[in-house]
Amino acid sequence: MLTVEQVIASHKANIETLFGLTNKAFEGVEKIVELNLTASKAALSEVAGHTQSILSVKDAQELLALQSSLLQPLAEKTAAYSRHLYDIASGASAELTKTVEGQAADAQKKFAGLVDSAAKNAPAGSEAAVAILKSSVAAANNALESVQKAVKQATDVAEANFNAVAATATNATKAAAKKR
């Protein structure tokens, strides 16, 4: 059976984990805010420069050439921003996943120990019930591992798709800019 000290220690560990996860989430938010501030400052500076360039244009052909020259850098910067944002999100997600998986593994071990302890102290004749309980715990652990593997595979596929789309968009923009 669980003692009061074990329950208190478990709650303390859970609270520490919660605060650790909260700090990691705030670190991710801070990085996103920093990225957005940097991007906003750069965009504001570029808009000022482009406005000056547009005001100095003398004819329509020069205006078209100026607009065309702005498309490729804009697309590249957008792709870089999206990639950086994705890196921040996936990094934060990986850290959170690692912590949660560690806690889940620890909880599984503790629960398995509790089941084993209960099995050792079970009254005579309850072997069948104990076997069913152990089998259920093993099945639940296998199901959890399968879900974790599926989530990892889906994440890997999503990352590969994101990288492919980003590369295709950048290449298409470069090709369109070269044609002009």
GROMACS .gro file of C-alpha atoms in nm:
model
  180
    1MET     CA    1   0.000   0.000   0.000
    2LEU     CA    2   0.110   0.358  -0.054
    3THR     CA    3   0.235   0.555   0.242
    4VAL     CA    4   0.165   0.921   0.305
    5GLU     CA    5   0.530   0.999   0.231
    6GLN     CA    6   0.506   0.826  -0.109
    7VAL     CA    7   0.192   1.019  -0.201
    8ILE     CA    8   0.352   1.351  -0.096
    9ALA     CA    9   0.670   1.268  -0.289
   10SER     CA   10   0.463   1.180  -0.596
   11HIS     CA   11   0.268   1.507  -0.577
   12LYS     CA   12   0.590   1.703  -0.529
   13ALA     CA   13   0.745   1.538  -0.835
   14ASN     CA   14   0.429   1.610  -1.038
   15ILE     CA   15   0.433   1.977  -0.938
   16GLU     CA   16   0.802   2.008  -1.029
   17THR     CA   17   0.729   1.849  -1.366
   18LEU     CA   18   0.437   2.087  -1.422
   19PHE     CA   19   0.652   2.391  -1.348
   20GLY     CA   20   0.929   2.254  -1.570
   21LEU     CA   21   0.684   2.208  -1.858
   22THR     CA   22   0.541   2.555  -1.800
   23ASN     CA   23   0.891   2.707  -1.813
   24LYS     CA   24   0.965   2.521  -2.139
   25ALA     CA   25   0.638   2.647  -2.288
   26PHE     CA   26   0.723   3.005  -2.190
   27GLU     CA   27   1.070   2.967  -2.342
   28GLY     CA   28   0.905   2.868  -2.670
   29VAL     CA   29   0.669   3.166  -2.653
   30GLU     CA   30   0.963   3.398  -2.580
   31LYS     CA   31   1.145   3.268  -2.887
   32ILE     CA   32   0.838   3.321  -3.105
   33VAL     CA   33   0.790   3.675  -2.971
   34GLU     CA   34   1.159   3.750  -3.035
   35LEU     CA   35   1.129   3.611  -3.389
   36ASN     CA   36   0.819   3.821  -3.458
   37LEU     CA   37   0.980   4.137  -3.321
   38THR     CA   38   1.290   4.083  -3.533
   39ALA     CA   39   1.081   4.011  -3.842
   40SER     CA   40   0.861   4.317  -3.777
   41LYS     CA   41   1.162   4.547  -3.737
   42ALA     CA   42   1.318   4.412  -4.057
   43ALA     CA   43   0.990   4.446  -4.247
   44LEU     CA   44   0.944   4.803  -4.129
   45SER     CA   45   1.296   4.892  -4.238
   46GLU     CA   46   1.246   4.725  -4.576
   47VAL     CA   47   0.913   4.901  -4.632
   48ALA     CA   48   1.082   5.235  -4.568
   49GLY     CA   49   1.356   5.150  -4.819
   50HIS     CA   50   1.108   5.024  -5.078
   51THR     CA   51   0.894   5.333  -5.038
   52GLN     CA   52   1.196   5.551  -5.108
   53SER     CA   53   1.278   5.338  -5.413
   54ILE     CA   54   0.924   5.361  -5.545
   55LEU     CA   55   0.918   5.737  -5.498
   56SER     CA   56   1.234   5.769  -5.706
   57VAL     CA   57   1.094   5.566  -6.001
   58LYS     CA   58   1.075   5.766  -6.321
   59ASP     CA   59   0.860   5.546  -6.548
   60ALA     CA   60   0.629   5.241  -6.549
   61GLN     CA   61   0.894   5.005  -6.682
   62GLU     CA   62   1.129   5.093  -6.397
   63LEU     CA   63   0.842   5.039  -6.150
   64LEU     CA   64   0.773   4.691  -6.292
   65ALA     CA   65   1.143   4.601  -6.272
   66LEU     CA   66   1.155   4.722  -5.910
   67GLN     CA   67   0.847   4.521  -5.813
   68SER     CA   68   0.986   4.213  -5.984
   69SER     CA   69   1.316   4.245  -5.800
   70LEU     CA   70   1.132   4.252  -5.466
   71LEU     CA   71   0.939   3.927  -5.514
   72GLN     CA   72   1.222   3.677  -5.477
   73PRO     CA   73   1.369   3.822  -5.155
   74LEU     CA   74   1.020   3.845  -5.008
   75ALA     CA   75   0.948   3.480  -5.084
   76GLU     CA   76   1.285   3.371  -4.945
   77LYS     CA   77   1.233   3.573  -4.626
   78THR     CA   78   0.884   3.431  -4.585
   79ALA     CA   79   1.019   3.078  -4.626
   80ALA     CA   80   1.301   3.149  -4.378
   81TYR     CA   81   1.053   3.294  -4.128
   82SER     CA   82   0.825   2.990  -4.165
   83ARG     CA   83   1.119   2.756  -4.123
   84HIS     CA   84   1.241   2.937  -3.811
   85LEU     CA   85   0.891   2.936  -3.664
   86TYR     CA   86   0.860   2.565  -3.740
   87ASP     CA   87   1.199   2.496  -3.578
   88ILE     CA   88   1.094   2.678  -3.260
   89ALA     CA   89   0.762   2.492  -3.244
   90SER     CA   90   0.912   2.151  -3.317
   91GLY     CA   91   1.195   2.208  -3.067
   92ALA     CA   92   0.952   2.302  -2.792
   93SER     CA   93   0.729   2.010  -2.883
   94ALA     CA   94   1.024   1.769  -2.874
   95GLU     CA   95   1.125   1.888  -2.527
   96LEU     CA   96   0.769   1.857  -2.398
   97THR     CA   97   0.729   1.514  -2.556
   98LYS     CA   98   1.056   1.394  -2.402
   99THR     CA   99   0.947   1.509  -2.057
  100VAL     CA  100   0.600   1.358  -2.087
  101GLU     CA  101   0.739   1.028  -2.217
  102GLY     CA  102   0.985   1.018  -1.926
  103GLN     CA  103   0.705   1.080  -1.679
  104ALA     CA  104   0.488   0.816  -1.846
  105ALA     CA  105   0.767   0.560  -1.831
  106ASP     CA  106   0.825   0.641  -1.464
  107ALA     CA  107   0.452   0.611  -1.390
  108GLN     CA  108   0.439   0.278  -1.575
  109LYS     CA  109   0.727   0.144  -1.364
  110LYS     CA  110   0.566   0.261  -1.042
  111PHE     CA  111   0.230   0.114  -1.139
  112ALA     CA  112   0.396  -0.216  -1.236
  113GLY     CA  113   0.567  -0.218  -0.895
  114LEU     CA  114   0.234  -0.152  -0.727
  115VAL     CA  115   0.073  -0.439  -0.923
  116ASP     CA  116   0.359  -0.671  -0.830
  117SER     CA  117   0.331  -0.568  -0.467
  118ALA     CA  118  -0.043  -0.628  -0.475
  119ALA     CA  119   0.012  -0.966  -0.642
  120LYS     CA  120   0.257  -1.075  -0.370
  121ASN     CA  121   0.013  -0.974  -0.097
  122ALA     CA  122  -0.296  -1.112  -0.270
  123PRO     CA  123  -0.495  -1.372  -0.081
  124ALA     CA  124  -0.471  -1.735  -0.184
  125GLY     CA  125  -0.697  -1.827  -0.476
  126SER     CA  126  -0.675  -1.487  -0.646
  127GLU     CA  127  -0.401  -1.590  -0.889
  128ALA     CA  128  -0.638  -1.573  -1.188
  129ALA     CA  129  -0.745  -1.217  -1.104
  130VAL     CA  130  -0.382  -1.113  -1.056
  131ALA     CA  131  -0.288  -1.270  -1.392
  132ILE     CA  132  -0.572  -1.081  -1.563
  133LEU     CA  133  -0.460  -0.756  -1.399
  134LYS     CA  134  -0.099  -0.808  -1.509
  135SER     CA  135  -0.213  -0.895  -1.861
  136SER     CA  136  -0.428  -0.580  -1.875
  137VAL     CA  137  -0.137  -0.364  -1.760
  138ALA     CA  138   0.092  -0.520  -2.022
  139ALA     CA  139  -0.169  -0.464  -2.294
  140ALA     CA  140  -0.213  -0.100  -2.189
  141ASN     CA  141   0.164  -0.045  -2.196
  142ASN     CA  142   0.186  -0.199  -2.544
  143ALA     CA  143  -0.099   0.021  -2.667
  144LEU     CA  144   0.071   0.332  -2.527
  145GLU     CA  145   0.399   0.240  -2.698
  146SER     CA  146   0.215   0.188  -3.028
  147VAL     CA  147   0.048   0.530  -3.000
  148GLN     CA  148   0.384   0.694  -2.922
  149LYS     CA  149   0.542   0.530  -3.227
  150ALA     CA  150   0.252   0.637  -3.450
  151VAL     CA  151   0.276   0.997  -3.326
  152LYS     CA  152   0.651   0.998  -3.391
  153GLN     CA  153   0.601   0.864  -3.744
  154ALA     CA  154   0.328   1.121  -3.815
  155THR     CA  155   0.555   1.398  -3.688
  156ASP     CA  156   0.840   1.279  -3.910
  157VAL     CA  157   0.610   1.269  -4.214
  158ALA     CA  158   0.475   1.618  -4.137
  159GLU     CA  159   0.829   1.756  -4.105
  160ALA     CA  160   0.934   1.597  -4.433
  161ASN     CA  161   0.626   1.742  -4.605
  162PHE     CA  162   0.693   2.087  -4.460
  163ASN     CA  163   1.052   2.078  -4.583
  164ALA     CA  164   0.941   1.966  -4.931
  165VAL     CA  165   0.677   2.240  -4.958
  166ALA     CA  166   0.919   2.507  -4.838
  167ALA     CA  167   1.185   2.396  -5.088
  168THR     CA  168   0.934   2.383  -5.372
  169ALA     CA  169   0.799   2.730  -5.293
  170THR     CA  170   1.147   2.879  -5.276
  171ASN     CA  171   1.253   2.713  -5.602
  172ALA     CA  172   0.933   2.822  -5.779
  173THR     CA  173   0.988   3.181  -5.670
  174LYS     CA  174   1.349   3.174  -5.789
  175ALA     CA  175   1.240   3.032  -6.125
  176ALA     CA  176   0.969   3.295  -6.166
  177ALA     CA  177   1.211   3.574  -6.080
  178LYS     CA  178   1.464   3.447  -6.337
  179LYS     CA  179   1.200   3.446  -6.614
  180ARG     CA  180   1.134   3.816  -6.561
   0.00000   0.00000   0.00000
